[in-house]
Amino acid sequence: MTRVRLWLALAILLPALAATIAPMSTIDLAYQVRAGELMLASGVVLRADPFTFTAFGEPWLNQQWGAGVLFAMVQGATGWGGLVVLRAVLVATAVGLVAVGAMRWLGLRSAALVALAGFVVGIASLGLRAQLFGVVLFAAVLAILAWRNRRGRLVWVIPLLVLAWANLHGSFFLGPAAVAVILVEDLVARRPGVRRLLVVLALSLVASCVTPLGPAVWEYALGIATNGEITRLITEWQRTSPLSVTGALFYASVAGAIAAMVAVRRQGAPLPVLTLGWLAGLALVGAYAERGVAWWAFGAPVALAPTIAALLPPARAPRAEPRALRRLNAVFVVVLGLAVVAVQPLWRGGDALSGPSGLLRDAPAGLARALAGLAGPSDRVVAPQPWASWFEWAAPGVPVMVDSRVEVVPASGWTAYSMIAGGGDAALATLDQIGASVVVVDPETQSALGIALRTVGSAWRLSYEDDDGAVFTLQQ
């Protein structure tokens, strides 16, 4: 194996290894698995909230239904370990597609390096949730567009990708947006294939509406991006701070991109206005919310590839590499590949509910078992929002107050939840007002609530406690 091919292998295997060994959060995953199970059992897409008592039966724009079904199928067949494998495959595929797109202008090694750099910048956004499908499809669309002048027929695949995307994640609009940018760029430059791209754009817009929700998927995408409650309550949807690790990497990469474009401009080379606009748009999305950094991380490397190529010295003729070195490279890749396989949790035993130790985050197994035994469909359970998704899967049929779907729960529900989480007499009064019968407390974030529930004379009784937290039930 040559050194150049070694870099491509590293661009795929290193992200796969990182995605395998990182713990998997259940916040945006477990409820999707449960929703998928319900849809597989009923044969219909969920259109009303089945999980919370604050919004039960209310309309739910379940745009990510396809992701839930896929998650449920994998989890049902292979457990949580199978979902780890799925995450590794999706992450490796996304990084590999970025490298393929960058190879239109860069050598294989340089393309692999910029793809790995994008992976590092966006690593915090690559948890297993519906967005990860969107990242893969985004990278695929950009790779196809990058090679459109040499592999023109591939652009007909884009509407099919958008069709799948619109049924998996609300970022699907980025597909038609990318096509539109390239269409205008080719039109201005008078390149061939403009009519074909125009048809592809039209088909992509139509395909985005081929979902159980129809054109309402666009309403969902716009609503999520502009929902003030999401921005207020969810850290990932707040403005990207340069003081966080993700923010520091993001802003450093933006600064690097600007420096590269300035250097090219000083050489006298033109910078396409539309490319600058595309990069500026991706940067604004990344600055708007940490969740948006992923689109910069996986979109900017391909857009910047021509600029990077202009800064690199002319490619030299490849030199013959010693056979021993090529064999050593091959051995290294095989060992790394075996390591990726060996660390898969499929080979490890563990808790019947939560899988091998350390596999899941935000998944208190003991509390879930206690909740399943203490509460039923007629109860009203107030649980920490980060754990609610897990309880919806691990204690099915038990209604919780709020969960990860911030847009589903009414504002009054979030106001009451905040009052309860703050503890004190206000928490006890609010619990009585909403008719709560069970409360799960996270002592790390809700210590004041735990103190209030333990107060002498309180109507609440401690029914279960372990290292993760406690379950209180209303005394009859």
XYZ file of C-alpha atoms in Angstrom:
476
model
C 0.000 0.000 0.000
C 1.407 3.374 -1.020
C 1.712 6.242 1.408
C -0.970 8.163 -0.476
C -3.493 5.354 -0.105
C -2.492 5.059 3.529
C -3.801 8.586 4.097
C -7.157 7.725 2.564
C -7.413 4.669 4.822
C -6.608 6.841 7.838
C -9.312 9.325 6.828
C -11.843 6.504 7.105
C -10.539 4.308 9.917
C -9.558 6.982 12.447
C -13.042 8.574 12.501
C -14.562 5.089 12.693
C -12.385 4.275 15.709
C -13.219 7.558 17.436
C -16.942 7.058 16.816
C -16.724 3.560 18.274
C -14.963 4.331 21.539
C -16.878 7.547 22.367
C -19.877 7.054 24.703
C -23.258 7.383 22.985
C -25.784 9.847 24.403
C -29.431 8.827 24.549
C -30.829 12.378 24.697
C -31.739 12.548 21.007
C -31.614 8.809 20.379
C -33.659 6.724 22.818
C -36.982 8.432 22.128
C -36.341 7.991 18.405
C -35.820 4.274 18.962
C -39.083 4.065 20.913
C -40.952 6.086 18.295
C -39.569 3.774 15.624
C -40.740 0.741 17.582
C -44.250 2.168 17.805
C -44.310 2.921 14.084
C -43.032 -0.524 13.154
C -45.664 -2.118 15.384
C -48.542 -0.007 14.042
C -47.422 0.386 10.447
C -48.199 4.125 10.461
C -46.156 7.267 11.022
C -46.681 8.910 14.408
C -48.444 12.231 13.979
C -49.438 12.924 17.601
C -47.334 13.016 20.749
C -47.387 9.637 22.551
C -44.816 10.390 25.257
C -45.578 13.453 27.403
C -48.559 14.309 29.580
C -48.121 18.011 28.767
C -48.726 17.485 25.027
C -50.221 14.006 24.792
C -52.288 13.613 21.637
C -51.264 17.022 20.290
C -50.006 17.216 16.678
C -46.355 16.252 16.246
C -44.516 17.172 13.043
C -42.560 13.932 13.083
C -40.268 14.847 10.195
C -37.507 12.509 11.419
C -39.745 9.442 11.287
C -37.404 7.597 8.923
C -34.466 7.921 11.308
C -36.588 6.536 14.146
C -37.591 3.502 12.099
C -33.982 2.788 11.102
C -32.749 3.191 14.683
C -35.467 0.867 15.967
C -34.677 -1.781 13.369
C -30.963 -1.771 14.200
C -31.496 -1.640 17.965
C -34.102 -4.384 17.851
C -31.806 -6.675 15.868
C -28.441 -5.996 17.520
C -29.023 -3.915 20.665
C -27.237 -0.689 21.514
C -23.975 -2.176 20.265
C -25.409 -2.328 16.759
C -26.194 1.378 16.919
C -22.551 2.026 17.806
C -21.556 0.180 14.640
C -24.057 2.271 12.674
C -22.581 5.470 14.085
C -19.057 4.386 13.158
C -20.134 3.553 9.609
C -21.974 6.850 9.161
C -19.115 8.964 10.529
C -16.495 7.164 8.432
C -18.689 7.481 5.344
C -19.180 11.215 5.863
C -15.449 11.877 6.260
C -14.644 9.643 3.284
C -17.131 11.529 1.098
C -15.558 14.849 2.072
C -12.190 13.463 0.984
C -13.685 12.289 -2.312
C -15.123 15.744 -2.967
C -11.842 17.483 -2.131
C -9.952 15.114 -4.432
C -11.473 16.954 -7.383
C -8.771 19.594 -6.806
C -6.338 18.072 -4.305
C -4.124 15.063 -4.202
C -5.310 12.127 -2.169
C -3.135 12.911 0.849
C -4.139 16.581 0.974
C -7.796 15.657 0.500
C -7.597 13.169 3.355
C -5.985 15.769 5.611
C -8.635 18.430 4.998
C -11.346 15.805 5.550
C -9.763 14.803 8.858
C -9.489 18.467 9.823
C -13.209 18.862 9.182
C -13.887 15.784 11.290
C -11.945 17.254 14.214
C -13.834 20.566 13.986
C -17.226 18.867 13.832
C -16.581 15.922 16.138
C -18.852 17.200 18.918
C -21.811 17.235 16.498
C -21.433 13.629 15.416
C -23.473 11.849 18.056
C -25.888 9.219 16.808
C -29.094 11.061 16.062
C -31.067 11.949 12.973
C -28.654 14.769 12.141
C -25.888 12.272 11.407
C -27.854 10.945 8.437
C -28.112 14.535 7.238
C -24.346 15.026 7.530
C -23.675 11.947 5.378
C -26.178 13.034 2.724
C -24.798 16.587 2.768
C -21.285 15.264 2.149
C -22.596 13.019 -0.643
C -24.351 15.896 -2.425
C -21.237 18.083 -2.215
C -19.015 15.280 -3.506
C -21.299 14.716 -6.512
C -21.413 18.447 -7.282
C -17.631 18.696 -7.008
C -17.244 16.060 -9.739
C -20.162 17.236 -11.888
C -17.972 18.248 -14.842
C -16.350 14.828 -15.045
C -19.128 12.581 -13.750
C -22.130 14.565 -14.923
C -24.657 11.748 -14.762
C -24.147 11.389 -11.029
C -26.091 14.608 -10.410
C -29.304 12.683 -11.155
C -28.734 10.860 -7.866
C -29.125 14.109 -5.894
C -32.964 14.207 -5.967
C -33.003 10.664 -4.586
C -30.655 11.714 -1.795
C -32.882 14.711 -0.999
C -35.909 12.404 -0.953
C -34.279 10.233 1.704
C -32.930 13.295 3.527
C -36.361 14.916 3.846
C -37.598 11.815 5.672
C -34.597 11.619 7.996
C -33.624 15.110 9.203
C -34.712 18.725 8.923
C -31.437 19.850 7.335
C -32.624 18.518 3.954
C -32.928 22.079 2.583
C -29.127 22.206 2.358
C -29.270 19.796 -0.569
C -31.315 22.029 -2.886
C -29.389 25.047 -1.563
C -26.066 23.527 -2.632
C -27.456 22.689 -6.071
C -28.783 26.242 -6.455
C -25.389 27.775 -5.606
C -23.570 25.570 -8.126
C -26.255 26.220 -10.736
C -25.796 29.987 -10.511
C -22.011 29.617 -10.464
C -22.028 27.505 -13.639
C -24.518 29.847 -15.268
C -22.298 32.873 -14.628
C -19.209 31.001 -15.822
C -21.113 29.647 -18.844
C -20.162 26.085 -18.084
C -21.978 23.186 -19.729
C -24.636 21.239 -17.845
C -26.647 24.217 -16.580
C -29.950 22.882 -17.865
C -29.313 19.530 -16.257
C -28.636 21.207 -12.903
C -31.809 23.253 -13.276
C -33.822 20.061 -13.699
C -32.000 18.460 -10.769
C -32.845 21.463 -8.589
C -36.501 21.285 -9.551
C -36.631 17.540 -8.919
C -34.874 18.008 -5.566
C -37.451 20.563 -4.441
C -40.259 18.215 -5.432
C -38.513 15.254 -3.759
C -38.214 17.199 -0.492
C -42.006 17.220 -0.269
C -42.414 13.479 -0.861
C -42.877 12.672 2.819
C -45.826 11.773 5.042
C -45.902 15.450 6.004
C -45.780 16.784 2.450
C -44.611 20.415 2.143
C -45.006 20.779 5.929
C -41.434 19.474 6.242
C -40.313 22.974 5.264
C -42.440 24.380 8.059
C -40.712 21.988 10.461
C -37.212 22.989 9.299
C -37.979 26.703 9.617
C -39.734 26.265 12.945
C -36.833 24.424 14.555
C -34.320 27.036 13.436
C -36.401 29.943 14.785
C -37.867 28.395 17.953
C -36.893 30.615 20.884
C -37.580 27.910 23.473
C -35.052 25.598 21.813
C -32.407 28.325 21.829
C -33.127 29.136 25.483
C -33.232 25.606 26.831
C -30.818 23.557 24.708
C -27.127 24.402 24.998
C -26.306 23.065 21.518
C -28.785 25.522 19.989
C -27.277 28.541 21.705
C -24.723 30.789 20.009
C -21.353 29.154 19.449
C -18.948 30.488 22.044
C -15.224 30.753 21.266
C -14.589 29.703 24.882
C -15.926 26.183 24.323
C -13.790 23.486 22.701
C -16.163 23.215 19.762
C -16.321 26.988 19.394
C -12.549 27.389 19.579
C -12.024 24.788 16.854
C -14.768 26.314 14.727
C -13.566 29.909 14.894
C -9.950 28.818 14.392
C -10.960 26.958 11.236
C -12.911 29.986 9.973
C -9.858 32.163 10.602
C -7.722 29.636 8.723
C -10.130 29.660 5.792
C -10.037 33.471 5.658
C -6.229 33.449 5.780
C -6.076 30.945 2.915
C -8.428 33.023 0.756
C -6.465 36.207 1.486
C -3.225 34.454 0.501
C -4.730 33.283 -2.781
C -6.082 36.738 -3.509
C -2.630 38.232 -2.986
C -1.331 35.851 -5.618
C -3.727 37.485 -8.036
C -6.106 34.541 -8.309
C -9.838 35.369 -8.340
C -12.164 34.143 -5.623
C -15.639 33.154 -6.898
C -18.231 35.351 -5.225
C -20.716 32.495 -4.898
C -18.130 30.289 -3.209
C -17.427 33.093 -0.757
C -21.159 33.456 -0.148
C -21.563 29.702 0.417
C -18.686 29.664 2.904
C -20.055 32.739 4.652
C -23.458 31.065 4.928
C -21.973 27.906 6.413
C -19.938 30.007 8.847
C -23.051 31.906 9.931
C -24.881 28.616 10.534
C -21.961 27.422 12.641
C -21.839 30.663 14.632
C -25.623 30.668 15.139
C -25.555 27.412 17.125
C -23.044 24.739 18.090
C -25.329 22.191 16.434
C -24.661 24.040 13.157
C -20.879 23.634 13.308
C -21.251 20.244 11.604
C -22.358 21.877 8.345
C -19.284 24.102 8.275
C -17.021 21.202 9.245
C -18.240 18.969 6.411
C -19.064 21.643 3.840
C -16.114 24.015 4.020
C -13.335 21.502 3.127
C -14.818 20.810 -0.308
C -15.548 24.491 -0.999
C -12.023 25.453 0.097
C -10.275 22.693 -1.860
C -9.607 24.874 -4.964
C -8.166 27.608 -2.718
C -5.937 25.147 -0.893
C -4.813 23.656 -4.204
C -3.757 27.109 -5.417
C -1.527 27.519 -2.355
C 0.188 24.161 -2.611
C 3.331 23.673 -4.707
C 2.904 21.884 -8.041
C 2.467 18.164 -7.653
C 5.599 16.157 -8.238
C 5.751 12.927 -10.107
C 5.146 10.050 -7.683
C 8.302 8.323 -6.558
C 8.592 4.595 -6.314
C 8.278 3.485 -2.709
C 10.234 0.552 -1.351
C 8.239 -2.659 -1.196
C 9.009 -2.995 2.506
C 7.459 0.419 3.190
C 4.333 -0.448 1.225
C 3.981 -3.676 3.183
C 4.458 -1.806 6.446
C 1.714 0.630 5.438
C -0.600 -2.273 4.627
C 0.143 -3.947 7.954
C -0.594 -0.711 9.797
C -3.945 -0.305 8.046
C -4.882 -3.931 8.763
C -3.980 -3.530 12.446
C -5.984 -0.306 12.669
C -8.941 -1.962 10.958
C -8.772 -4.911 13.346
C -8.659 -2.461 16.251
C -11.878 -0.833 15.003
C -13.516 -4.263 14.882
C -12.088 -5.396 18.228
C -13.401 -2.419 20.227
C -16.958 -2.804 18.966
C -19.318 -3.285 21.937
C -21.034 -6.149 20.133
C -18.402 -8.459 21.606
C -18.876 -7.293 25.212
C -21.538 -8.312 27.664
C -23.276 -5.868 29.942
C -26.498 -4.681 31.493
C -29.546 -6.128 29.768
C -31.108 -2.665 29.563
C -28.222 -0.293 28.874
C -25.632 -2.599 27.338
C -21.904 -2.773 28.163
C -20.576 -0.474 30.861
C -19.698 2.988 29.579
C -21.524 2.519 26.281
C -24.401 4.949 26.936
C -24.622 8.372 28.523
C -27.770 9.845 30.068
C -29.104 6.327 30.603
C -29.592 5.556 34.325
C -30.613 1.893 34.165
C -31.496 1.512 37.861
C -33.775 4.538 37.834
C -35.467 3.281 34.656
C -36.210 -0.102 36.242
C -37.545 1.569 39.377
C -39.692 3.930 37.333
C -41.132 1.071 35.299
C -42.132 -0.660 38.532
C -43.483 2.383 40.352
C -45.337 4.238 37.578
C -47.855 3.416 34.897
C -49.753 5.060 32.033
C -52.027 6.973 34.430
C -49.129 8.623 36.300
C -47.526 11.971 35.619
C -43.757 11.719 35.871
C -41.498 14.740 36.221
C -38.007 13.693 35.148
C -34.843 15.610 34.202
C -35.142 16.582 30.549
C -31.820 14.932 29.555
C -33.074 11.599 30.960
C -36.623 11.768 29.626
C -35.723 10.295 26.241
C -34.136 7.316 27.974
C -37.158 6.744 30.203
C -39.465 6.890 27.183
C -37.641 3.855 25.813
C -36.631 2.023 29.007
C -39.966 2.543 30.847
C -42.409 2.548 27.930
C -45.905 3.840 28.492
C -44.968 6.066 31.433
C -45.835 9.693 30.556
C -43.105 12.254 31.270
C -43.449 16.011 31.570
C -40.916 17.187 28.969
C -38.384 15.527 26.674
C -35.920 16.296 23.885
C -38.635 17.527 21.510
C -38.685 21.073 22.806
C -40.972 22.203 19.997
C -43.712 19.722 21.013
C -44.135 20.723 24.665
C -46.054 24.015 25.129
C -44.282 27.003 26.633
C -46.377 26.679 29.801
C -44.963 23.189 30.285
C -41.384 24.433 30.090
C -42.163 27.266 32.496
C -43.566 24.799 35.019
C -40.614 22.457 34.501
C -38.168 25.281 35.238
C -40.077 26.143 38.425
C -39.887 22.529 39.588
C -36.202 22.121 38.758
C -35.414 25.199 40.855
C -36.651 23.531 44.047
C -38.112 25.186 47.119
C -41.769 25.796 47.958
C -42.415 26.930 44.375
C -41.438 23.470 43.137
C -43.793 21.712 45.548
C -46.654 24.052 44.649
C -46.082 23.508 40.921
C -45.957 19.731 41.336
C -49.329 19.911 43.075
C -50.715 22.219 40.414
C -49.847 19.940 37.480
C -50.962 16.774 39.291
C -47.548 15.091 39.299
C -47.405 11.666 40.943
C -43.741 10.661 40.442
C -40.564 12.768 40.436
C -37.116 11.632 39.318
C -34.277 13.786 40.655
C -30.744 14.197 39.351
C -28.735 15.251 42.423
C -26.015 16.859 40.304
C -28.331 19.388 38.651
C -31.431 19.353 40.881
C -30.114 19.270 44.439
C -32.577 21.969 45.576
C -35.490 19.911 44.266
C -34.266 16.863 46.136
C -34.035 18.844 49.366
C -37.578 20.171 48.913
C -39.006 16.697 48.354
C -37.235 15.358 51.464
C -38.531 18.160 53.687
C -40.386 17.032 56.818
C -44.093 17.282 56.163
C -43.687 16.949 52.405
C -46.283 14.849 50.607
C -43.504 13.019 48.777
C -41.842 9.743 49.750
C -38.432 8.466 48.658
C -39.183 5.201 46.845
C -35.847 4.431 45.201
C -32.316 5.817 45.254
C -28.964 4.868 43.742
C -25.753 6.601 42.653
C -27.467 8.220 39.653
C -30.435 9.761 41.413
C -33.682 9.193 43.270
C -37.350 8.478 42.578
C -40.028 10.092 44.745
C -43.706 9.104 44.729
C -46.686 11.053 45.990
C -48.025 9.674 49.241
C -51.673 8.676 48.985
